[in-house]
Short mmCIF file of C-alpha atoms in Angstrom, two decimals:
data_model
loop_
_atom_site.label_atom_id
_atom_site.label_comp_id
_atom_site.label_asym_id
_atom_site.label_seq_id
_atom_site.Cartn_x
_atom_site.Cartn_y
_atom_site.Cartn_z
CA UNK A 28 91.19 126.40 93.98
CA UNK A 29 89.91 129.76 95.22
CA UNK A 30 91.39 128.86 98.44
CA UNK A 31 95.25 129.06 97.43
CA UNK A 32 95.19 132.46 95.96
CA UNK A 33 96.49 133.80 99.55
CA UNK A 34 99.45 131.42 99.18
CA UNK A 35 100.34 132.23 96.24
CA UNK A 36 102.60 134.80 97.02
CA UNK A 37 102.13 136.57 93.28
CA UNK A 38 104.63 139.40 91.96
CA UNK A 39 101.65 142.25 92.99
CA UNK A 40 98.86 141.52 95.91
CA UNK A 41 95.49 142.75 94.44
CA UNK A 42 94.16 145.33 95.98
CA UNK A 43 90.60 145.08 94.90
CA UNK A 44 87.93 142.32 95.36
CA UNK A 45 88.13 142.53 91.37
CA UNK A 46 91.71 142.02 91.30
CA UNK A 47 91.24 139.22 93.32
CA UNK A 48 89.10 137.53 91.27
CA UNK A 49 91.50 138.06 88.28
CA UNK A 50 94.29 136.18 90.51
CA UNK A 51 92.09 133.41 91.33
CA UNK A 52 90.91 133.14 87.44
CA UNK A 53 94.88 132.70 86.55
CA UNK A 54 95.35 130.38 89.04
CA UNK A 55 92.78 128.36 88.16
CA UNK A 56 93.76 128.44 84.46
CA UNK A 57 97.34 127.40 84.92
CA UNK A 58 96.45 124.52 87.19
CA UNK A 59 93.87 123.20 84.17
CA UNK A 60 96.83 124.53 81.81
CA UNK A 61 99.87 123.09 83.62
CA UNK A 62 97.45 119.22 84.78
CA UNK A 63 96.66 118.64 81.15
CA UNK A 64 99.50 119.51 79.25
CA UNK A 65 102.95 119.94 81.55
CA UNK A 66 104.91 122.44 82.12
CA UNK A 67 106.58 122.26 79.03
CA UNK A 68 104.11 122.52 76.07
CA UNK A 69 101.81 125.31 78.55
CA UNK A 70 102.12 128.37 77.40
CA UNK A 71 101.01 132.00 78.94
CA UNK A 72 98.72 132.38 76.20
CA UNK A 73 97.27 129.42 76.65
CA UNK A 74 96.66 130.34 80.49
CA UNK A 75 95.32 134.29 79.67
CA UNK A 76 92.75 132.67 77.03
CA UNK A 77 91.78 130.07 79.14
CA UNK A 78 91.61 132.55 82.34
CA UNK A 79 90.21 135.14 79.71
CA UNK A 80 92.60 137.76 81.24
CA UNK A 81 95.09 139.87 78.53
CA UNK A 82 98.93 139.34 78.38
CA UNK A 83 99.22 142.62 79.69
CA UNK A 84 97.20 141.89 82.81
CA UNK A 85 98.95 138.27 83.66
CA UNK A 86 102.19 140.01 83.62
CA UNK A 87 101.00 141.69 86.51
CA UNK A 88 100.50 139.39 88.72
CA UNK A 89 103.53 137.08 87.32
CA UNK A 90 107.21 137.65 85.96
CA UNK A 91 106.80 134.17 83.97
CA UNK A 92 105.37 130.76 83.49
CA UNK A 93 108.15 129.42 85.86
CA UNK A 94 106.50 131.85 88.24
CA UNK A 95 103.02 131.05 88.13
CA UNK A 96 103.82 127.18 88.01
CA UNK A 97 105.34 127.81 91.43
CA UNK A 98 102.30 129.79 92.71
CA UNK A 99 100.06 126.97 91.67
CA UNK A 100 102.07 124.60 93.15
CA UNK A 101 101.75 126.80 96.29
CA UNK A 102 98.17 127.40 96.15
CA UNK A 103 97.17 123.84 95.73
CA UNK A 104 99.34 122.92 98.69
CA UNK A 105 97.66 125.77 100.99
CA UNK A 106 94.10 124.31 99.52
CA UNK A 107 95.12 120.84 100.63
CA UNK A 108 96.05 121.73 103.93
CA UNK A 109 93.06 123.35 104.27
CA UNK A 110 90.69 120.75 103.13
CA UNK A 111 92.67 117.88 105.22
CA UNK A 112 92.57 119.99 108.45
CA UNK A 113 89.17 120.65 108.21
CA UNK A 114 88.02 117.37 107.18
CA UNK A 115 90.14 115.49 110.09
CA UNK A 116 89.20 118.12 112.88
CA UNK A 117 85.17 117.02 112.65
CA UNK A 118 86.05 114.22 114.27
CA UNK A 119 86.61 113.42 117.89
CA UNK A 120 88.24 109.99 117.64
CA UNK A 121 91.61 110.76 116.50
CA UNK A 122 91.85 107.23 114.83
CA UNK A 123 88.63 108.30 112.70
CA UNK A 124 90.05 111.52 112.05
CA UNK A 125 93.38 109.98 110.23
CA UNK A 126 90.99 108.05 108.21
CA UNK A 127 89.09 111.27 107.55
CA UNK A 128 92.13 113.42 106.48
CA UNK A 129 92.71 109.82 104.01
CA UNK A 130 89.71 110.30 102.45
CA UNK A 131 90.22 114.13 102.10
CA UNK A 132 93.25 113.86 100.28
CA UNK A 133 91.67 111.25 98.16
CA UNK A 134 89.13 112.97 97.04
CA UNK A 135 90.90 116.41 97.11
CA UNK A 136 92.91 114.15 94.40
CA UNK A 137 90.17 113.23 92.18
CA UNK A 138 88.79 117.39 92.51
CA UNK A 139 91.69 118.08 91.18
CA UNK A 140 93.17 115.59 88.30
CA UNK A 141 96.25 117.70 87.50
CA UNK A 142 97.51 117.15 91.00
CA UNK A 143 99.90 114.98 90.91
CA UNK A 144 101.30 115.88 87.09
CA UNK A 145 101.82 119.67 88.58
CA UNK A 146 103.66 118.75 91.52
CA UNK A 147 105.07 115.90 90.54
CA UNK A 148 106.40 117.84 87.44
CA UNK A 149 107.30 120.63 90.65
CA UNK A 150 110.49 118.20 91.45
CA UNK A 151 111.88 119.20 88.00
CA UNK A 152 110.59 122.73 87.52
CA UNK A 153 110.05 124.74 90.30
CA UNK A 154 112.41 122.11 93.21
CA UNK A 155 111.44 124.48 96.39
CA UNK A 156 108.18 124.57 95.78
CA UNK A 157 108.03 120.67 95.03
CA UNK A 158 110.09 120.84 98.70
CA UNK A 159 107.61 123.60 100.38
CA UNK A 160 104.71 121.54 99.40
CA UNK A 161 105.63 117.95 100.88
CA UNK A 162 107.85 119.65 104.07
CA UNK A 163 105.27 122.15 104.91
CA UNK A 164 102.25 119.20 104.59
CA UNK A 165 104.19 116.90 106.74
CA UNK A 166 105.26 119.85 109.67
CA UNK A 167 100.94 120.61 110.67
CA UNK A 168 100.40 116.77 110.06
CA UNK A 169 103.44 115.79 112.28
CA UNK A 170 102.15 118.61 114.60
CA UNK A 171 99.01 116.89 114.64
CA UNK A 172 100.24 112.99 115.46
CA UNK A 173 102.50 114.89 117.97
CA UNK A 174 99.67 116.61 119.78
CA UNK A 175 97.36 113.28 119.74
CA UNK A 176 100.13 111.06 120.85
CA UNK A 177 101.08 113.25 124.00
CA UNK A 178 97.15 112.84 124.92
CA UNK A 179 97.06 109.30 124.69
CA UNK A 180 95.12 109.05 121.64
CA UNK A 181 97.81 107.51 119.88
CA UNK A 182 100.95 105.65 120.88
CA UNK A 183 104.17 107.12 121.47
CA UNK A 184 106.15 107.35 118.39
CA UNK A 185 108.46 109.55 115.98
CA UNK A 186 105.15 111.96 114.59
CA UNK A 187 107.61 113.22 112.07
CA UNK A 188 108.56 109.59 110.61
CA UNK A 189 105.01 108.89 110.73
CA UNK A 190 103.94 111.59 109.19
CA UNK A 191 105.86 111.09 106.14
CA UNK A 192 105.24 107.54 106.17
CA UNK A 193 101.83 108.14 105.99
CA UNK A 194 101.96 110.92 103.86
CA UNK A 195 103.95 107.81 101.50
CA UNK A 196 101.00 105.67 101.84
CA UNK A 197 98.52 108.27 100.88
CA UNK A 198 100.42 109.36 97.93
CA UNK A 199 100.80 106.31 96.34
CA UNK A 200 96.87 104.95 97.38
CA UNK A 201 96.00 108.42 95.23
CA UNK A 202 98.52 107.74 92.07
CA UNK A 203 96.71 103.72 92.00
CA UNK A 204 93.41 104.68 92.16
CA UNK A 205 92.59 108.00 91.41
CA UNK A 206 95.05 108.74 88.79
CA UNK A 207 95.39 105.84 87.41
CA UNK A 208 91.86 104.23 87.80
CA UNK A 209 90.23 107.42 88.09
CA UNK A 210 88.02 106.33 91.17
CA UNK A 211 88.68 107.02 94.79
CA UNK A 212 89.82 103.56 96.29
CA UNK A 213 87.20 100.82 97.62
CA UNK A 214 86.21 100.85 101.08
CA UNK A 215 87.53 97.63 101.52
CA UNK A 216 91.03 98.95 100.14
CA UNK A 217 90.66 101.79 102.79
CA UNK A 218 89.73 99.56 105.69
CA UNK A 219 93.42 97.55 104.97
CA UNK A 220 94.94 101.20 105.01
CA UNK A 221 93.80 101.75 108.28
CA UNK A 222 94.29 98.45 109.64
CA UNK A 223 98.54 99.09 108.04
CA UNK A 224 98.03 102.74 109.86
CA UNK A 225 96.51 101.55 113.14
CA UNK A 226 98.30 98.24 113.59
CA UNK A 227 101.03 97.79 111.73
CA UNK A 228 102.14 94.22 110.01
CA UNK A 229 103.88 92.19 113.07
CA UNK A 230 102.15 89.44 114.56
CA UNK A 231 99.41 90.55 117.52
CA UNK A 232 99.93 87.92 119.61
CA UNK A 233 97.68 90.43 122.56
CA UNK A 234 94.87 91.16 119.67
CA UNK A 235 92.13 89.45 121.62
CA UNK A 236 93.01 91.16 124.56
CA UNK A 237 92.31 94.78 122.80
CA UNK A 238 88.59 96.14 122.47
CA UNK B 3 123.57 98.65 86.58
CA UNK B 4 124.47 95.50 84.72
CA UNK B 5 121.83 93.44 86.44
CA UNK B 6 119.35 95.51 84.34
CA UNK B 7 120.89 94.75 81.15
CA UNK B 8 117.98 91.65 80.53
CA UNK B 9 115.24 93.53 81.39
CA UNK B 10 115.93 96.71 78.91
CA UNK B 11 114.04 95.16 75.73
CA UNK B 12 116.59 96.55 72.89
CA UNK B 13 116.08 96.34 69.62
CA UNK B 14 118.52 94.28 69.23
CA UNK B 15 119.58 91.37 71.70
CA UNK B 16 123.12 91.17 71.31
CA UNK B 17 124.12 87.57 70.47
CA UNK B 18 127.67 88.34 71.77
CA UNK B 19 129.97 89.03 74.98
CA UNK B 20 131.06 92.09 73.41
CA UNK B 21 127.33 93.28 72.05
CA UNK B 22 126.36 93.09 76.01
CA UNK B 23 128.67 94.87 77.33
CA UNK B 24 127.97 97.53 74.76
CA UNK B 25 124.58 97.61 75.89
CA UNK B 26 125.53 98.07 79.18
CA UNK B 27 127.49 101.05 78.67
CA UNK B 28 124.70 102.37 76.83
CA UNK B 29 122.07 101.83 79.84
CA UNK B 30 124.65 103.35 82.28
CA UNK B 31 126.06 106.35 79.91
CA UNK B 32 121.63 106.95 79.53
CA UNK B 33 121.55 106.43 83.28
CA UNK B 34 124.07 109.00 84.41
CA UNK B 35 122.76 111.68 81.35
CA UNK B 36 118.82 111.00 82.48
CA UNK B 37 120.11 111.41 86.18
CA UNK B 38 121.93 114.47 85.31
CA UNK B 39 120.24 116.41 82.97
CA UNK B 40 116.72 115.05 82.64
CA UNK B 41 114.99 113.89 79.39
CA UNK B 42 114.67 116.71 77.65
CA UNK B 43 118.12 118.40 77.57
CA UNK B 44 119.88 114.87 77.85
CA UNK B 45 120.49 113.95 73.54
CA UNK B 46 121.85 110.89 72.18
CA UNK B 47 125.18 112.11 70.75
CA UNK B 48 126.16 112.78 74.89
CA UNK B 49 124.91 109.46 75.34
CA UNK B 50 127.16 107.75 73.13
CA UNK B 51 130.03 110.16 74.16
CA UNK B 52 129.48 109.14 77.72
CA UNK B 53 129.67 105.51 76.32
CA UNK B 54 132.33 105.56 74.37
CA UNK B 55 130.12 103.98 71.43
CA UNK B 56 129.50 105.36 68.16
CA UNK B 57 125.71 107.00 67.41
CA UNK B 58 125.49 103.66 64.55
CA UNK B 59 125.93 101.79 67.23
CA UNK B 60 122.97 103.40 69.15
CA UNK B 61 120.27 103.02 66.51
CA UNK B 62 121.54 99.25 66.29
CA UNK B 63 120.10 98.61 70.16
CA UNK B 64 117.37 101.43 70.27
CA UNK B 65 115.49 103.50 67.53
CA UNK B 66 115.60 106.68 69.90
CA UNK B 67 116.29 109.06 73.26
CA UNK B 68 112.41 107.68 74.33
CA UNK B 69 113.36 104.03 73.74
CA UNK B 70 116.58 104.36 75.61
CA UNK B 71 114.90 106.27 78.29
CA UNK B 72 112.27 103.22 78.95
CA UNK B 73 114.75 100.83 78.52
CA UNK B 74 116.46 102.90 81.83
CA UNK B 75 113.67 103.07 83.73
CA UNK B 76 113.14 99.20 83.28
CA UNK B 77 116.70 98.27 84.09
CA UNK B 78 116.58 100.10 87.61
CA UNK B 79 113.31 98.04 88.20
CA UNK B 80 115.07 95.05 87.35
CA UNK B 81 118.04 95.64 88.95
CA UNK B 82 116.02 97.32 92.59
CA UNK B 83 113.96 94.43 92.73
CA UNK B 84 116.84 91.55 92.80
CA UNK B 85 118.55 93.57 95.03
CA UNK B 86 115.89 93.92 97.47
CA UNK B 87 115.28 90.38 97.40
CA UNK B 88 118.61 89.66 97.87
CA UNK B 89 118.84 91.32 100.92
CA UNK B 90 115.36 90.50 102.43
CA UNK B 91 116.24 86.33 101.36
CA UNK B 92 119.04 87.19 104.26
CA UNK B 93 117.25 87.14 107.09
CA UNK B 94 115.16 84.24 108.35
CA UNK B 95 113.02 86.66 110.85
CA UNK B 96 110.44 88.38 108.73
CA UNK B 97 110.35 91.49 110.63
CA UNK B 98 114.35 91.60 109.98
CA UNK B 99 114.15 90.92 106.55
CA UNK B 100 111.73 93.84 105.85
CA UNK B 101 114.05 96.27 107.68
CA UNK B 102 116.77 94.89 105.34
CA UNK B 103 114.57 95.40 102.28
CA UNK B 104 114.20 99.04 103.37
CA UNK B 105 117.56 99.09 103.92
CA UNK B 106 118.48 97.91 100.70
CA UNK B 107 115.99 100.39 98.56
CA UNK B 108 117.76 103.15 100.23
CA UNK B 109 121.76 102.21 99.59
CA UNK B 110 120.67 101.92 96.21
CA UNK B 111 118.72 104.92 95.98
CA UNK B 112 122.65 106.34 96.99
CA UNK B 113 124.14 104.53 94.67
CA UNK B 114 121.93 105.26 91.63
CA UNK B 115 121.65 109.15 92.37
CA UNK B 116 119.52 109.76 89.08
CA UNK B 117 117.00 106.98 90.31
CA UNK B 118 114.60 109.54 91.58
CA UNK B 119 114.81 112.04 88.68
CA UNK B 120 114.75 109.08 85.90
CA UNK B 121 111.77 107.14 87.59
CA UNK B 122 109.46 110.42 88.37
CA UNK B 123 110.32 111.82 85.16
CA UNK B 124 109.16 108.74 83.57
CA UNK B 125 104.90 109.39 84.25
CA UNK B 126 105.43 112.34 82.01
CA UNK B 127 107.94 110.63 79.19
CA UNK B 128 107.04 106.44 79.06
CA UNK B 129 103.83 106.56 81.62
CA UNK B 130 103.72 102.60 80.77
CA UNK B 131 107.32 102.10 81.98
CA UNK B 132 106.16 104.03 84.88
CA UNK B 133 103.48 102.40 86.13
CA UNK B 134 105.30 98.65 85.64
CA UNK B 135 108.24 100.22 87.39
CA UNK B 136 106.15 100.21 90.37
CA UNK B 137 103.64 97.19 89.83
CA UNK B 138 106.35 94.92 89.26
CA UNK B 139 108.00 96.21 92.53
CA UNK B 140 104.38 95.88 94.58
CA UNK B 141 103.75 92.00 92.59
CA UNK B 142 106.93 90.68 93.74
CA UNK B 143 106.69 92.61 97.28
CA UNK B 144 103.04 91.35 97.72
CA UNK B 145 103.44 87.60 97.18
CA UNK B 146 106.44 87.81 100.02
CA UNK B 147 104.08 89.23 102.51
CA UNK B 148 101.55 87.02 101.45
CA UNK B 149 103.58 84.16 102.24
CA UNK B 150 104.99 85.97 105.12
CA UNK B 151 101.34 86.32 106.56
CA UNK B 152 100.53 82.60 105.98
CA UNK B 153 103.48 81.69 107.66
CA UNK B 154 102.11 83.49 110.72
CA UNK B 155 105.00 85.35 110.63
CA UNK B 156 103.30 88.76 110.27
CA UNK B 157 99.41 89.34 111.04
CA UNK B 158 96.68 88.42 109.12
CA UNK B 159 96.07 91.03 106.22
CA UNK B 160 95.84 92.72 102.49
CA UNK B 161 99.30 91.98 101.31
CA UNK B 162 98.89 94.55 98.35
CA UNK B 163 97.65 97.18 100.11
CA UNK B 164 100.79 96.81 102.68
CA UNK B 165 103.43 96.39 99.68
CA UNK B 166 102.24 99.74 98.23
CA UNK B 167 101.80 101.34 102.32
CA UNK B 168 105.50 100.23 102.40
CA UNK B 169 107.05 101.62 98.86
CA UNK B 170 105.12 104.54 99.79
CA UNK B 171 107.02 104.93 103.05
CA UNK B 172 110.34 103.46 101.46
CA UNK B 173 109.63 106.31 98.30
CA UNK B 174 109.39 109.36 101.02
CA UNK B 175 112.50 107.72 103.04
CA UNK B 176 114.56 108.44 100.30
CA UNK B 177 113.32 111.60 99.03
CA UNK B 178 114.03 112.93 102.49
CA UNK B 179 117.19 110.98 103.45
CA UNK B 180 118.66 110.07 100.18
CA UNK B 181 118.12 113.06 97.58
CA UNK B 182 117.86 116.58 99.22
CA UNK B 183 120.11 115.45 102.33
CA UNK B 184 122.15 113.14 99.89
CA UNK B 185 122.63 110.31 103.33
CA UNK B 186 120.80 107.21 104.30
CA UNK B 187 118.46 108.37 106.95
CA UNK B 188 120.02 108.33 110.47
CA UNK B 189 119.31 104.46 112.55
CA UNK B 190 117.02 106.20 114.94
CA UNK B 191 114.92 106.87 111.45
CA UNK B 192 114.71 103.69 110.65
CA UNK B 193 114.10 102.24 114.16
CA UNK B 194 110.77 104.67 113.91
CA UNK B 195 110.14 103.70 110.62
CA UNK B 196 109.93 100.23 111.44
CA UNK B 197 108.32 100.41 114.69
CA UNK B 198 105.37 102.37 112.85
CA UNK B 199 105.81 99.21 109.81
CA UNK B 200 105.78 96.74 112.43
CA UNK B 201 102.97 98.51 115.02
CA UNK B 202 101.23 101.23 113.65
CA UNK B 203 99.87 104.23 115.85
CA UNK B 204 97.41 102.64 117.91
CA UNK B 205 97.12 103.30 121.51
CA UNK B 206 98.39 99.77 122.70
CA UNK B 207 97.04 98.66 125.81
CA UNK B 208 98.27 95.43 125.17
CA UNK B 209 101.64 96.51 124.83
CA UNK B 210 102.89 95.09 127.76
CA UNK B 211 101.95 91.59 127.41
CA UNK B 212 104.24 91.73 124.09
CA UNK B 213 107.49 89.90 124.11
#
């Protein structure tokens, strides 16, 4: 999760390469700490020996446990975005490049299996982070559908609704397969995704008029 | 949330008038405290405060706070689903009767404030009630656009995948709308939500030959 660290907006920035390391080494530790166990039965000791960082030094970086829940939360967020982006801007064909950002968040999903416990458990914890997280991942996707809709590459339409709506789909296509069947969905399961993303459920009564 | 009453799975089934309604009061005292206070602070004596019943009664219906809390979380299930179908069974025009369904999920998202807390809360306390919280929801939602799709009423396509598309959607909708604004989303909302249910984001250069 090395790419969250600069979102994680800890209590002191490292100044040092080292420093940053030790961040990064916290972060990572919570997220195992915080996926596998909650946020209730983690504790900071737990996190320092499984970061192998002293008390001393995770205090730091972080008031509490409420605060480095909320960085994770944060951090895994910023790595998303990342990942998604990048993974949907390869591609020319905008249509290709929603299924792309799909499959990024799928599999961003099964790289990380404590997910959807952390943020999920965010709602109760840590509420504007749990917020953050979901409003600022639908604002650069809803900038996105915006963008491709004013070329043409998409129809008109509300890019905020469909973000979210999408952003619905996605999150609940993760929680059936990958968390709960531990394996990215089937192609096939994808290609009925795309067909609900592309075309919708009403009758096509033009569909053999479109290439 | 006396609809739910059936679908709790007490202990005890209560053989009289009077033992129902006690087990109602129970499931909606548990309700509001789960709502309010989530699992862990909520106890049993507040419970039965809340419900005007004494804690012997309690133990007669449910050995403890986890039971009760499952039994919750399957009595909004029960109690979402009828009322969805209710309101979809209105409508004789398909694409109508999924905008009522929507409709429906979100007035009682209002009316059951503690839906969202008690149902996310549930993958970390009763993960089984969980998961059949939402695959009962999908089943019943599947079959109708199933049927729907045979009908030639809607397109041609994977009913499951859709049903979950849709909840995923509907689940967003009211996180949005319905908890951290605390209002059913604005019509213009839903006209975009179900313009993207019904259509999708394709370009559609067909669009004109559409009734």
């Amino acid at each position: 999760m090395t790419a969250g660290a600069s979102a994680a907006a800890p209590k002191a920035k490292p100044a040092t390469a080292r420093g940053e390391a030790t961040l990064r080494r916290l972060l990572d530790a919570a997220e195992a700490e915080f996926g596998e166990r909650g946020f209730h039965a983690a504790s900071v000791s737990s996190i320092t020996a499984r970061a192998k960082v002293s008390q001393g030094t995770f205090y730091i970086y972080f008031p509490s446990k409420e605060a480095i829940f909320g960085a994770v939360v944060r951090a895994i967020g910023h790595a998303l975005r990342k990942h998604m982006a990048q993974a949907s801007a390869r591609h020319a064909d905008r249509l290709h490049a929603q299924r792309a950002g799909l499959e990024a968040f799928l599999e961003f999903v099964q790289r990380h299996p404590g997910l959807y416990r952390i943020v999920q458990e965010a709602q109760f914890v840590d509420e504007a982070a749990f917020r953050e997280y979901y409003e600022r991942l639908a604002e650069g996707y809803a900038r996105s559908l915006a963008r491709d809709a004013a070329a043409g590459a998409l129809a008109p339409g509300d890019a905020e609704v469909r973000a979210w709506a999408i952003m619905g789909l996605g999150h609940f296509l993760g929680l059936r397969h990958c968390l709960w069947r531990n394996s990215l969905p089937p192609p096939q399961v994808l290609d009925a995704a795309m067909d609900f993303i592309c075309s919708g459920i009403a009758p096509r009564p033009a569909q053999t008029d479109r290439p």
